[in-house]
Structures are given as structure tokens and as C-alpha cells.
Short mmCIF file of C-alpha atoms and ligand atoms in Angstrom, two decimals:
data_model
loop_
_atom_site.label_atom_id
_atom_site.label_comp_id
_atom_site.label_asym_id
_atom_site.label_seq_id
_atom_site.Cartn_x
_atom_site.Cartn_y
_atom_site.Cartn_z
CA MET A 1185 145.25 154.99 -128.49
CA PHE A 1186 144.41 156.44 -125.08
CA ASN A 1187 146.98 155.97 -122.33
CA MET A 1188 144.65 154.71 -119.57
CA THR A 1189 147.19 155.49 -116.81
CA ALA A 1190 147.55 159.17 -117.81
CA PRO A 1191 145.41 161.68 -115.88
CA LEU A 1192 142.43 162.79 -117.94
CA THR A 1193 142.56 166.34 -116.64
CA ALA A 1194 145.43 168.71 -115.85
CA PRO A 1195 146.45 168.73 -112.19
CA ALA A 1196 144.38 171.21 -110.17
CA TYR A 1197 145.95 174.61 -109.57
CA ASP A 1198 147.26 174.35 -106.02
CA VAL A 1199 147.67 177.93 -104.76
CA THR A 1200 148.57 176.74 -101.27
CA ALA A 1201 151.54 174.81 -102.63
CA ILE A 1202 152.48 177.70 -104.91
CA ARG A 1203 152.52 180.10 -101.97
CA GLN A 1204 155.06 177.87 -100.24
CA ASP A 1205 157.48 178.59 -103.07
CA PHE A 1206 157.54 182.29 -102.07
CA PRO A 1207 159.35 182.73 -98.73
CA ILE A 1208 158.28 186.34 -98.28
CA LEU A 1209 154.57 185.48 -98.22
CA SER A 1210 154.82 183.74 -94.85
CA LYS A 1211 156.92 186.41 -93.15
CA PRO A 1212 155.02 188.77 -90.83
CA LEU A 1213 155.18 192.49 -91.55
CA PRO A 1214 156.86 194.88 -89.09
CA ASN A 1215 153.45 195.77 -87.60
CA GLY A 1216 152.65 192.06 -87.15
CA ALA A 1217 150.05 191.99 -89.95
CA ARG A 1218 150.00 189.18 -92.51
CA LEU A 1219 151.20 190.30 -95.92
CA VAL A 1220 148.54 190.49 -98.61
CA TYR A 1221 150.70 191.41 -101.59
CA LEU A 1222 148.59 193.02 -104.32
CA ASP A 1223 151.28 195.20 -105.88
CA ASN A 1224 152.35 192.70 -108.50
CA GLY A 1225 152.04 195.24 -111.31
CA ALA A 1226 154.95 197.10 -109.73
CA THR A 1227 157.03 193.99 -109.12
CA ALA A 1228 156.33 190.33 -108.41
CA GLN A 1229 157.70 188.36 -105.48
CA LYS A 1230 160.42 185.76 -106.12
CA PRO A 1231 160.03 182.00 -105.70
CA ARG A 1232 162.73 179.82 -104.06
CA GLN A 1233 163.53 178.37 -107.47
CA VAL A 1234 164.69 181.78 -108.75
CA ILE A 1235 166.45 182.68 -105.51
CA ALA A 1236 168.26 179.32 -105.55
CA LYS A 1237 169.38 179.79 -109.12
CA VAL A 1238 170.75 183.26 -108.40
CA VAL A 1239 172.61 181.94 -105.34
CA GLU A 1240 173.89 178.95 -107.34
CA CYS A 1241 175.26 181.32 -109.94
CA LEU A 1242 176.91 183.67 -107.47
CA GLU A 1243 178.39 180.86 -105.42
CA ASN A 1244 179.57 178.55 -108.14
CA TYR A 1245 180.22 180.33 -111.41
CA THR A 1246 180.61 184.05 -110.88
CA SER A 1247 182.58 185.19 -113.89
CA ASN A 1248 182.17 187.38 -116.92
CA VAL A 1249 180.78 185.85 -120.04
CA HIS A 1250 183.80 184.93 -122.14
CA ARG A 1251 183.64 181.53 -123.76
CA GLY A 1252 186.89 179.62 -124.08
CA ILE A 1253 189.03 181.66 -121.66
CA HIS A 1254 188.50 179.65 -118.46
CA ALA A 1255 186.14 177.14 -116.98
CA LEU A 1256 184.01 179.59 -115.00
CA GLY A 1257 183.60 181.80 -118.07
CA ASP A 1258 182.49 178.80 -120.08
CA ARG A 1259 179.98 177.74 -117.47
CA VAL A 1260 178.40 181.15 -116.94
CA THR A 1261 178.21 181.73 -120.69
CA THR A 1262 176.48 178.40 -121.17
CA GLU A 1263 174.01 179.25 -118.42
CA MET A 1264 173.29 182.72 -119.76
CA GLU A 1265 172.79 181.48 -123.30
CA ALA A 1266 170.50 178.78 -121.96
CA ALA A 1267 168.40 181.54 -120.38
CA ARG A 1268 168.28 183.35 -123.73
CA GLU A 1269 167.04 180.15 -125.36
CA THR A 1270 164.38 179.82 -122.60
CA VAL A 1271 163.18 183.34 -123.43
CA ARG A 1272 163.14 182.55 -127.12
CA THR A 1273 160.92 179.46 -126.73
CA PHE A 1274 158.71 181.29 -124.22
CA LEU A 1275 158.02 184.04 -126.80
CA GLY A 1276 157.91 181.72 -129.80
CA ALA A 1277 160.67 183.72 -131.48
CA ALA A 1278 162.41 182.19 -134.46
CA GLU A 1279 166.01 182.75 -133.38
CA THR A 1280 167.98 183.39 -130.17
CA GLU A 1281 169.74 186.27 -132.00
CA GLU A 1282 166.41 188.12 -131.82
CA ILE A 1283 166.48 188.09 -128.00
CA VAL A 1284 168.46 191.06 -126.59
CA PHE A 1285 169.23 191.31 -122.87
CA THR A 1286 168.54 194.80 -121.51
CA SER A 1287 168.01 196.18 -118.02
CA GLY A 1288 164.23 196.24 -118.33
CA THR A 1289 161.25 197.40 -120.37
CA THR A 1290 162.28 201.04 -120.11
CA MET A 1291 165.73 200.34 -121.50
CA SER A 1292 164.31 198.08 -124.25
CA ILE A 1293 161.96 200.79 -125.51
CA ASN A 1294 164.60 203.49 -125.28
CA LEU A 1295 166.91 201.23 -127.25
CA VAL A 1296 164.38 201.07 -130.09
CA ALA A 1297 163.63 204.84 -129.91
CA HIS A 1298 167.32 205.67 -130.21
CA ALA A 1299 168.67 202.90 -132.45
CA TRP A 1300 165.66 202.65 -134.79
CA GLY A 1301 163.85 205.94 -134.31
CA ARG A 1302 166.81 208.30 -134.66
CA LYS A 1303 167.98 206.41 -137.72
CA PHE A 1304 164.74 205.98 -139.63
CA LEU A 1305 162.28 208.69 -138.59
CA GLN A 1306 162.06 211.70 -140.92
CA ALA A 1307 160.28 215.01 -140.48
CA GLY A 1308 156.56 214.45 -141.01
CA ASP A 1309 156.64 210.72 -140.24
CA GLU A 1310 154.01 209.58 -137.77
CA ILE A 1311 154.19 207.52 -134.58
CA VAL A 1312 150.91 206.14 -133.28
CA LEU A 1313 150.42 206.04 -129.51
CA ASN A 1314 147.40 206.18 -127.19
CA GLU A 1315 146.71 207.75 -123.83
CA MET A 1316 146.88 204.55 -121.77
CA GLU A 1317 150.62 204.08 -122.41
CA HIS A 1318 153.06 204.01 -119.48
CA HIS A 1319 155.58 206.86 -119.63
CA ALA A 1320 158.19 204.27 -120.68
CA ASN A 1321 156.27 203.79 -123.94
CA PHE A 1322 155.36 207.44 -124.27
CA VAL A 1323 158.20 209.80 -123.38
CA PRO A 1324 160.88 208.08 -125.55
CA TRP A 1325 158.58 208.51 -128.57
CA GLN A 1326 157.66 212.07 -127.68
CA GLN A 1327 161.32 212.98 -127.37
CA VAL A 1328 162.49 211.28 -130.54
CA ALA A 1329 159.54 212.83 -132.41
CA LEU A 1330 160.61 216.29 -131.14
CA GLU A 1331 164.15 215.66 -132.29
CA ARG A 1332 163.28 214.25 -135.71
CA GLY A 1333 160.25 216.44 -136.50
CA ALA A 1334 157.98 213.42 -136.42
CA ILE A 1335 154.31 213.66 -135.42
CA LEU A 1336 152.57 211.78 -132.60
CA LYS A 1337 149.09 210.54 -133.34
CA PHE A 1338 146.72 208.90 -130.84
CA ILE A 1339 144.24 206.07 -131.12
CA PRO A 1340 141.28 207.41 -129.13
CA LEU A 1341 139.98 205.53 -126.10
CA THR A 1342 136.41 204.41 -125.69
CA ALA A 1343 134.51 205.73 -122.66
CA ASP A 1344 135.32 202.50 -120.75
CA GLY A 1345 139.02 202.67 -121.46
CA ARG A 1346 139.60 200.42 -124.47
CA LEU A 1347 141.32 201.35 -127.69
CA ASP A 1348 138.72 202.58 -130.17
CA LEU A 1349 139.80 200.44 -133.06
CA THR A 1350 137.03 201.82 -135.29
CA ALA A 1351 139.24 204.92 -135.46
CA LEU A 1352 142.47 203.05 -136.22
CA ASP A 1353 142.09 203.16 -139.99
CA ASP A 1354 141.82 206.95 -139.81
CA VAL A 1355 144.74 207.30 -137.40
CA LEU A 1356 147.05 205.17 -139.57
CA SER A 1357 148.41 206.70 -142.75
CA ASP A 1358 151.12 206.08 -145.30
CA ARG A 1359 153.38 208.25 -143.10
CA THR A 1360 152.91 205.98 -140.04
CA LYS A 1361 156.25 204.40 -139.22
CA LEU A 1362 155.46 202.86 -135.86
CA VAL A 1363 152.57 201.89 -133.62
CA ALA A 1364 153.67 201.63 -129.98
CA VAL A 1365 151.08 199.95 -127.78
CA THR A 1366 150.87 198.21 -124.46
CA GLY A 1367 149.73 194.60 -124.29
CA LEU A 1368 147.96 195.28 -120.98
CA SER A 1369 147.39 198.65 -119.36
CA ASN A 1370 149.06 198.93 -115.94
CA VAL A 1371 146.13 201.04 -114.70
CA LEU A 1372 142.98 200.23 -116.65
CA GLY A 1373 143.81 196.55 -116.95
CA THR A 1374 142.71 196.72 -120.57
CA VAL A 1375 144.01 193.87 -122.74
CA ASN A 1376 144.70 195.24 -126.21
CA PRO A 1377 143.99 193.33 -129.44
CA ILE A 1378 147.57 193.12 -130.69
CA GLN A 1379 146.93 190.85 -133.66
CA GLU A 1380 144.36 193.24 -135.13
CA ILE A 1381 146.70 196.18 -134.59
CA THR A 1382 149.71 194.48 -136.20
CA ALA A 1383 147.61 193.43 -139.20
CA LYS A 1384 146.36 196.98 -139.79
CA ALA A 1385 149.75 198.63 -139.11
CA HIS A 1386 151.61 196.27 -141.38
CA ALA A 1387 149.10 196.91 -144.17
CA ARG A 1388 150.23 200.56 -144.03
CA GLY A 1389 153.91 199.59 -143.87
CA ALA A 1390 154.35 200.53 -140.19
CA LEU A 1391 156.14 198.51 -137.49
CA VAL A 1392 154.56 197.58 -134.16
CA LEU A 1393 156.24 197.75 -130.78
CA VAL A 1394 154.40 196.03 -127.94
CA ASP A 1395 155.11 197.04 -124.36
CA GLY A 1396 154.75 193.66 -122.69
CA ALA A 1397 155.71 194.75 -119.16
CA GLN A 1398 152.30 193.86 -117.81
CA SER A 1399 151.07 191.36 -120.40
CA VAL A 1400 154.03 188.93 -120.82
CA PRO A 1401 153.90 187.74 -117.19
CA HIS A 1402 150.17 187.04 -117.36
CA MET A 1403 149.20 185.85 -120.82
CA ALA A 1404 150.81 183.83 -123.59
CA THR A 1405 152.64 186.08 -126.08
CA ASP A 1406 153.66 184.40 -129.31
CA VAL A 1407 155.61 187.04 -131.22
CA ARG A 1408 155.35 185.18 -134.51
CA ALA A 1409 151.66 184.39 -134.30
CA LEU A 1410 150.96 188.03 -133.32
CA ASP A 1411 153.48 189.27 -135.92
CA ILE A 1412 155.05 191.69 -133.44
CA ASP A 1413 158.12 193.61 -134.65
CA PHE A 1414 159.44 194.63 -131.21
CA LEU A 1415 158.41 193.33 -127.79
CA ALA A 1416 159.77 194.69 -124.49
CA PHE A 1417 159.35 193.25 -121.02
CA SER A 1418 160.98 193.21 -117.55
CA GLY A 1419 162.24 190.23 -115.58
CA HIS A 1420 161.14 191.53 -112.20
CA LYS A 1421 157.43 191.48 -113.05
CA ILE A 1422 157.61 187.82 -114.01
CA TYR A 1423 159.03 186.55 -110.70
CA GLY A 1424 162.61 187.18 -111.85
CA PRO A 1425 165.31 189.54 -110.59
CA THR A 1426 165.34 193.30 -111.13
CA GLY A 1427 167.86 194.80 -113.56
CA ILE A 1428 167.12 192.40 -116.41
CA GLY A 1429 164.73 192.85 -119.31
CA ILE A 1430 164.21 191.68 -122.83
CA LEU A 1431 163.95 193.33 -126.18
CA TYR A 1432 162.69 190.99 -128.86
CA GLY A 1433 163.05 192.27 -132.39
CA LYS A 1434 162.59 190.65 -135.76
CA ARG A 1435 166.03 189.85 -137.16
CA ARG A 1436 165.73 191.94 -140.29
CA VAL A 1437 164.62 195.00 -138.27
CA LEU A 1438 167.33 194.62 -135.61
CA GLU A 1439 169.93 194.18 -138.32
CA SER A 1440 168.87 197.46 -139.98
CA MET A 1441 169.56 199.40 -136.74
CA ASN A 1442 172.69 201.06 -135.45
CA PRO A 1443 173.87 200.29 -131.92
CA PHE A 1444 172.34 202.29 -129.07
CA LEU A 1445 175.17 202.04 -126.49
CA CYS A 1446 178.78 201.63 -127.60
CA GLY A 1447 181.68 199.93 -125.83
CA GLY A 1448 182.87 196.42 -125.16
CA ASN A 1449 181.12 193.34 -126.49
CA MET A 1450 179.21 195.16 -129.28
CA ILE A 1451 182.05 195.43 -131.82
CA ARG A 1452 183.75 193.15 -134.29
CA ARG A 1453 186.73 195.37 -135.10
CA VAL A 1454 187.78 198.79 -133.84
CA ARG A 1455 190.25 201.05 -135.62
CA LYS A 1456 191.25 204.58 -134.72
CA GLU A 1457 188.88 206.03 -137.28
CA SER A 1458 185.95 203.65 -137.29
CA SER A 1459 184.41 200.47 -135.89
CA GLU A 1460 182.59 197.46 -137.26
CA PHE A 1461 179.74 196.27 -135.11
CA ALA A 1462 179.12 192.77 -133.84
CA ASP A 1463 176.34 190.52 -135.05
CA LEU A 1464 173.06 190.15 -133.19
CA PRO A 1465 172.38 190.16 -130.33
CA SER A 1466 175.80 191.42 -129.11
CA ARG A 1467 175.45 194.60 -131.20
CA PHE A 1468 172.87 195.78 -128.67
CA GLU A 1469 174.55 194.36 -125.55
CA ALA A 1470 177.40 196.80 -124.86
CA GLY A 1471 179.37 196.30 -121.64
CA THR A 1472 178.98 193.66 -118.98
CA LEU A 1473 175.45 192.36 -118.96
CA PRO A 1474 173.32 191.68 -115.88
CA ILE A 1475 174.51 188.07 -116.14
CA THR A 1476 173.23 186.69 -112.85
CA GLU A 1477 169.92 188.43 -113.42
CA ALA A 1478 169.56 186.97 -116.94
CA ILE A 1479 170.16 183.49 -115.53
CA GLY A 1480 167.60 184.26 -112.81
CA LEU A 1481 165.12 185.32 -115.47
CA GLY A 1482 165.58 181.97 -117.21
CA ALA A 1483 164.76 180.26 -113.90
CA ALA A 1484 161.70 182.51 -113.48
CA ILE A 1485 160.34 181.57 -116.89
CA ASP A 1486 161.00 177.89 -116.16
CA TYR A 1487 159.01 178.36 -112.95
CA VAL A 1488 156.09 180.01 -114.75
CA GLN A 1489 156.07 177.22 -117.29
CA SER A 1490 156.12 174.59 -114.56
CA LEU A 1491 152.85 176.09 -113.26
CA GLY A 1492 151.55 176.68 -116.78
CA LEU A 1493 150.96 180.22 -117.97
CA ASP A 1494 147.40 179.38 -119.02
CA ALA A 1495 146.66 177.97 -115.58
CA ILE A 1496 148.10 181.09 -113.96
CA ALA A 1497 146.02 183.27 -116.27
CA ALA A 1498 142.81 181.41 -115.43
CA HIS A 1499 143.56 181.70 -111.69
CA GLU A 1500 144.26 185.42 -111.95
CA ASP A 1501 141.18 185.97 -114.11
CA ALA A 1502 139.01 184.44 -111.38
CA LEU A 1503 140.60 186.72 -108.75
CA MET A 1504 140.10 189.78 -110.92
CA ARG A 1505 136.43 188.92 -111.50
CA GLN A 1506 135.91 188.37 -107.77
CA ALA A 1507 137.62 191.68 -107.00
CA TYR A 1508 135.69 193.50 -109.71
CA SER A 1509 132.32 192.39 -108.39
CA GLN A 1510 133.12 192.80 -104.67
CA LEU A 1511 134.73 196.22 -105.12
CA ALA A 1512 131.79 197.44 -107.17
CA GLN A 1513 129.58 196.92 -104.14
CA ILE A 1514 131.58 199.32 -101.91
CA PRO A 1515 129.78 202.70 -101.68
CA GLY A 1516 131.62 205.54 -103.43
CA LEU A 1517 134.10 203.20 -105.13
CA ARG A 1518 134.60 203.71 -108.86
CA ILE A 1519 136.59 201.17 -110.88
CA VAL A 1520 138.41 202.63 -113.87
CA GLY A 1521 138.69 200.74 -117.13
CA PRO A 1522 136.60 198.13 -118.91
CA GLY A 1523 134.49 195.29 -117.59
CA PRO A 1524 136.04 191.94 -116.69
CA ASP A 1525 135.86 190.44 -120.19
CA ALA A 1526 138.32 193.00 -121.60
CA ARG A 1527 140.76 193.17 -118.71
CA GLY A 1528 143.69 191.36 -117.15
CA ALA A 1529 144.40 190.91 -113.45
CA ILE A 1530 144.53 194.59 -112.56
CA VAL A 1531 141.79 196.64 -110.89
CA SER A 1532 142.33 200.37 -110.21
CA PHE A 1533 139.81 202.51 -108.45
CA THR A 1534 138.99 205.70 -106.65
CA VAL A 1535 136.92 205.97 -103.46
CA GLU A 1536 134.98 209.16 -102.96
CA GLY A 1537 136.22 211.05 -99.94
CA VAL A 1538 139.56 209.18 -99.58
CA HIS A 1539 142.72 210.24 -101.44
CA PRO A 1540 144.40 207.23 -103.10
CA HIS A 1541 147.59 207.79 -101.09
CA ASP A 1542 145.62 207.78 -97.81
CA MET A 1543 143.82 204.68 -99.00
CA ALA A 1544 147.10 202.86 -99.70
CA GLU A 1545 148.43 203.87 -96.29
CA LEU A 1546 145.37 202.63 -94.48
CA LEU A 1547 145.38 199.36 -96.45
CA ASP A 1548 149.01 198.98 -95.50
CA ARG A 1549 148.05 199.10 -91.80
CA LYS A 1550 146.04 195.96 -92.50
CA GLY A 1551 148.95 194.35 -94.37
CA VAL A 1552 147.41 194.94 -97.81
CA ALA A 1553 150.08 196.20 -100.21
CA VAL A 1554 148.69 198.11 -103.18
CA ARG A 1555 150.01 200.97 -105.26
CA ALA A 1556 148.59 204.49 -105.37
CA GLY A 1557 149.44 207.46 -107.54
CA HIS A 1558 149.52 208.15 -111.26
CA HIS A 1559 151.39 204.89 -111.95
CA CYS A 1560 153.65 206.62 -114.49
CA THR A 1561 150.60 207.30 -116.70
CA MET A 1562 149.93 211.04 -116.38
CA PRO A 1563 148.24 211.39 -119.81
CA LEU A 1564 145.90 208.56 -118.81
CA HIS A 1565 145.05 210.22 -115.51
CA ASP A 1566 144.40 213.48 -117.39
CA TRP A 1567 141.98 211.48 -119.56
CA LEU A 1568 140.41 209.91 -116.43
CA LYS A 1569 140.21 213.41 -114.90
CA VAL A 1570 141.63 212.22 -111.57
CA PRO A 1571 145.17 212.90 -110.30
CA ALA A 1572 145.65 209.40 -108.93
CA THR A 1573 144.10 205.95 -108.44
CA THR A 1574 144.62 203.01 -106.12
CA ARG A 1575 145.58 199.76 -107.83
CA ALA A 1576 145.32 196.12 -106.87
CA SER A 1577 147.19 193.81 -109.20
CA PHE A 1578 147.19 190.01 -108.88
CA ALA A 1579 149.69 187.24 -109.40
CA ALA A 1580 149.91 183.44 -109.39
CA TYR A 1581 150.07 183.20 -105.55
CA ASN A 1582 147.12 185.44 -104.61
CA THR A 1583 143.99 183.91 -103.13
CA PRO A 1584 140.25 184.65 -102.95
CA ALA A 1585 140.71 185.30 -99.21
CA GLU A 1586 143.16 188.07 -100.12
CA VAL A 1587 140.54 189.69 -102.31
CA ASP A 1588 138.22 189.58 -99.29
CA ALA A 1589 140.97 191.14 -97.18
CA LEU A 1590 141.37 193.96 -99.70
CA CYS A 1591 137.65 194.77 -99.63
CA GLU A 1592 137.55 194.55 -95.86
CA ALA A 1593 140.52 196.93 -95.58
CA ILE A 1594 138.83 199.42 -97.92
CA ARG A 1595 135.72 199.34 -95.72
CA TYR A 1596 137.99 199.97 -92.73
CA ALA A 1597 139.52 202.99 -94.58
CA ARG A 1598 136.05 204.37 -95.25
CA LYS A 1599 135.25 204.04 -91.56
CA VAL A 1600 138.47 205.90 -90.58
CA PHE A 1601 137.28 208.70 -92.87
CA ARG A 1602 133.82 208.49 -91.26
CA LEU A 1603 132.21 207.59 -94.60
CA SER A 1604 130.12 204.80 -93.15
N1 C6P B 664 155.12 199.79 -114.26
C1 C6P B 664 153.81 199.90 -112.24
O1 C6P B 664 152.86 200.00 -112.99
P1 C6P B 664 160.40 198.90 -115.89
O2 C6P B 664 160.37 199.93 -114.80
O3 C6P B 664 161.33 199.31 -117.01
O4 C6P B 664 160.59 197.52 -115.39
O5 C6P B 664 158.90 198.89 -116.51
C2 C6P B 664 158.35 200.06 -117.02
C3 C6P B 664 156.92 199.82 -117.44
C4 C6P B 664 156.61 199.86 -118.79
N2 C6P B 664 155.37 199.60 -119.23
C5 C6P B 664 154.39 199.27 -118.40
C6 C6P B 664 153.02 198.96 -118.95
C7 C6P B 664 154.63 199.23 -117.01
O6 C6P B 664 153.60 198.91 -116.21
C8 C6P B 664 155.92 199.50 -116.53
C9 C6P B 664 156.20 199.51 -115.05
C10 C6P B 664 155.22 199.76 -112.82
O7 C6P B 664 153.72 199.85 -111.02
C11 C6P B 664 156.14 200.79 -112.30
S1 C6P B 664 155.63 202.42 -112.74
#
């Protein structure tokens, strides 16, 4: 039976109301300009709901996480474990024990490189990467490969900056132990076909680690449907605090690994000669965790879910398409990466005659915050044959008018350089 009182369509996406959740967006910049924040790939702004939760935690239940010692400890433990459960449901993971709190994507990937890589990689084993990876998903593998005598192999990129999956069968071999791949490139914007990659990698007996730093905040990531072995992401790019990140790992894989960091919280029994390690997830959570930040991350995910991740993704997709087509009309501007159908809400570009750092500085004069540089992807910039790019990256609170402001500011920069 239909419920005739229920709305037939989802409520419209109200970006004006969403912007009111973010106090910083209405504060003027030091030069008096209005902030147009398009540096969301670096970090996202924080809504009141997250700020309030962090303040609530600090004011009312600051304590370390020890259940059963005192009331504050009980409360903060309950709150932190509730945040872990929020992350679990958000990722579609089977068990909360598979959700490890870390300090961010970088720490999560290093944890796997040390705790899994140093234990299981043998000389001659192969790790499959590609040139669009962020250094956080590149250097740890390069270093562990050097140490263990493993070999790095690369999935080639197509001319427009997608993974060339026609080559994947040749790159994978029976010696492949891991494929490490980003869900969404922080420069090219390319969205990678994770399900296809996990299916092919698993058929060769390899594990798959997905760097979700850019993808998790912007598109649904169901770790079981995608059959991901490890997923890493950062709280601060999904409207949460800095200093908190997640490593998801399949239980049987995490259980096969030794601890990465040793100390308090990660042991069951310590003797003078040896130690027994704690069960998951504590085995990988040595020392005092970023407790407040973990609770703030839970609030951030609740916030995202209150807007609807699919609705956010649709909104950001429209902004990216608008930016893509308007930027393409600016003389001398070259967008790097694939067309809109294969990309997320990131558009990086070069403008002939203007260095990306000068471009970012001139945009800043107009209040438009973007990032410029190599974006921690030097191998990718070698592949692009440019030292740097300028990047606009969108989030739930950006507007079509802000895309217009970006393009107008680029035209202003070209004028300053007497290019038009
Ligand atoms: N990228 C940017 O592009 P941390 O610093 O640990 O929170 O995230 C590292 C990281 C890993 N993978 C990808 C794909 C990323 O984009 C990032 C962070 C930021 O502006 C900073 S370089």
C-alpha cells in the first residue's frame, strides 16, 4: 500500500541551508573578500554539528577510554565505540573489530605496509601500483619493496588519465601479493573501477588496498560489495576533525598481521621475555587514541548521512560538470584527467603563461581558495610532464555561483599576466 501522506520525492538538496551549518563560510577573509572554498581535497570545512560534538566531548566527558573504572571513562568509551559502529555501518563492514582508528590515511597505509608487508612480502613478490597514486599510497610500498626485495609493477594510464585495465591481466601475476589503488585521484579526479580490480586481483590470489582519502567522502563505499581487503581514509576530508583516520581490514587479514606500533592498549599479557597481543581492533591501536577526534568523526558521518551521500554526490557531480565545461572555454587552460563521466568532484588544470602557484595566489586575492603544486603526486606530474597544477575540489556546500567566481578569478589572473 502507498502511504499517501509520505512525500513522493526526496526533499530537494538545499545548499543554502547546508551552508548555514558551516560557520566559516560566512566569515569574511582578512582582505574583506568572501570565501569561495574550493580546496576540499586538502581538507573539508566543519559543520556546527561536528564542532558541537567535539565541544560536548571536551566539556562533559574528557577522559581516557577505560570502561568500568569511572563514570567519565565509561561515557567516553561508549561514545567512541558508537563512533566506530557508525563507521562500520557507513562502510558496510561486517564487524566493528574490522574498524581500526588511526591518525589518518597516511598512518593507515603505513600500518598495512609495516604490519602486513614486512611480515608477508618475500623477495620477488610483486606489488601493483600506478602513477596516479598519492605519495601516501606510493612511498610506503616503494620502501617496503626495497627492504623485502619485492618488485613494484604499474598499471599503465590511458592518455586521458584512467587506469588502462586492458593491461591489468598482464600486470598481475601469480607473484602479485597486493594491488594498492586510489578510489579517486586527488589530481586527475579519475574514479577507479574498484570492483573490477578486486575481482581480477583476487583471482590471482592478491589482496587489494584502496586509498579512500578522496573517494570515501564523496561516493558510497561498501567494502563487502566491492570485496576490498583494506580501505584507508581520513576524518578531516569528510567534514570531521584532523588527526583521526580509519583503516578497515577484513578480519582474517588483520588477524594474520603483527602489530605495527607497540605499547599500551595493544597487549593482552606482557612478561619480561615476551608479550601476547590484544584482539582486534586494539592490537593496532597502541597508546591513547585521538578519542575526541574519533567521536567527532562519528558526528561527521552522521552529518553526511543526514544530507544523504548520494544527494551530495549528485550535487558535486553537477558542480564538477559546470566547472569542466566553463573552464574548458578559458583560453590557454588545459584540464588534466578524463572527461566528466569518469571523474569525481575534482578539476585540476594548467593555464599557459601563469605558474600554478601564481594562479593560486591571484585567485586568493579574489577569495577563491584552491590548491597548487604537485599535490603529493610527483610520479603523476612526471607523467603529465608538468611540475605543478592548480586544483579546484568541490564539497557539499559549494554552489554554481562559486564555480562562476572561480572562472572569473582565472580570467582576472590572465589579465594580470596580460594574457587577454
Ligand atoms: N591529499 C590533497 O590532495 P592524509 O594527509 O593522511 O589525511 O591523506 C593523505 C592522502 C592520501 N591519499 C590521497 C588520495 C590523498 O589525496 C591524500 C591527501 C591532500 O590536497 C593533501 S596532499
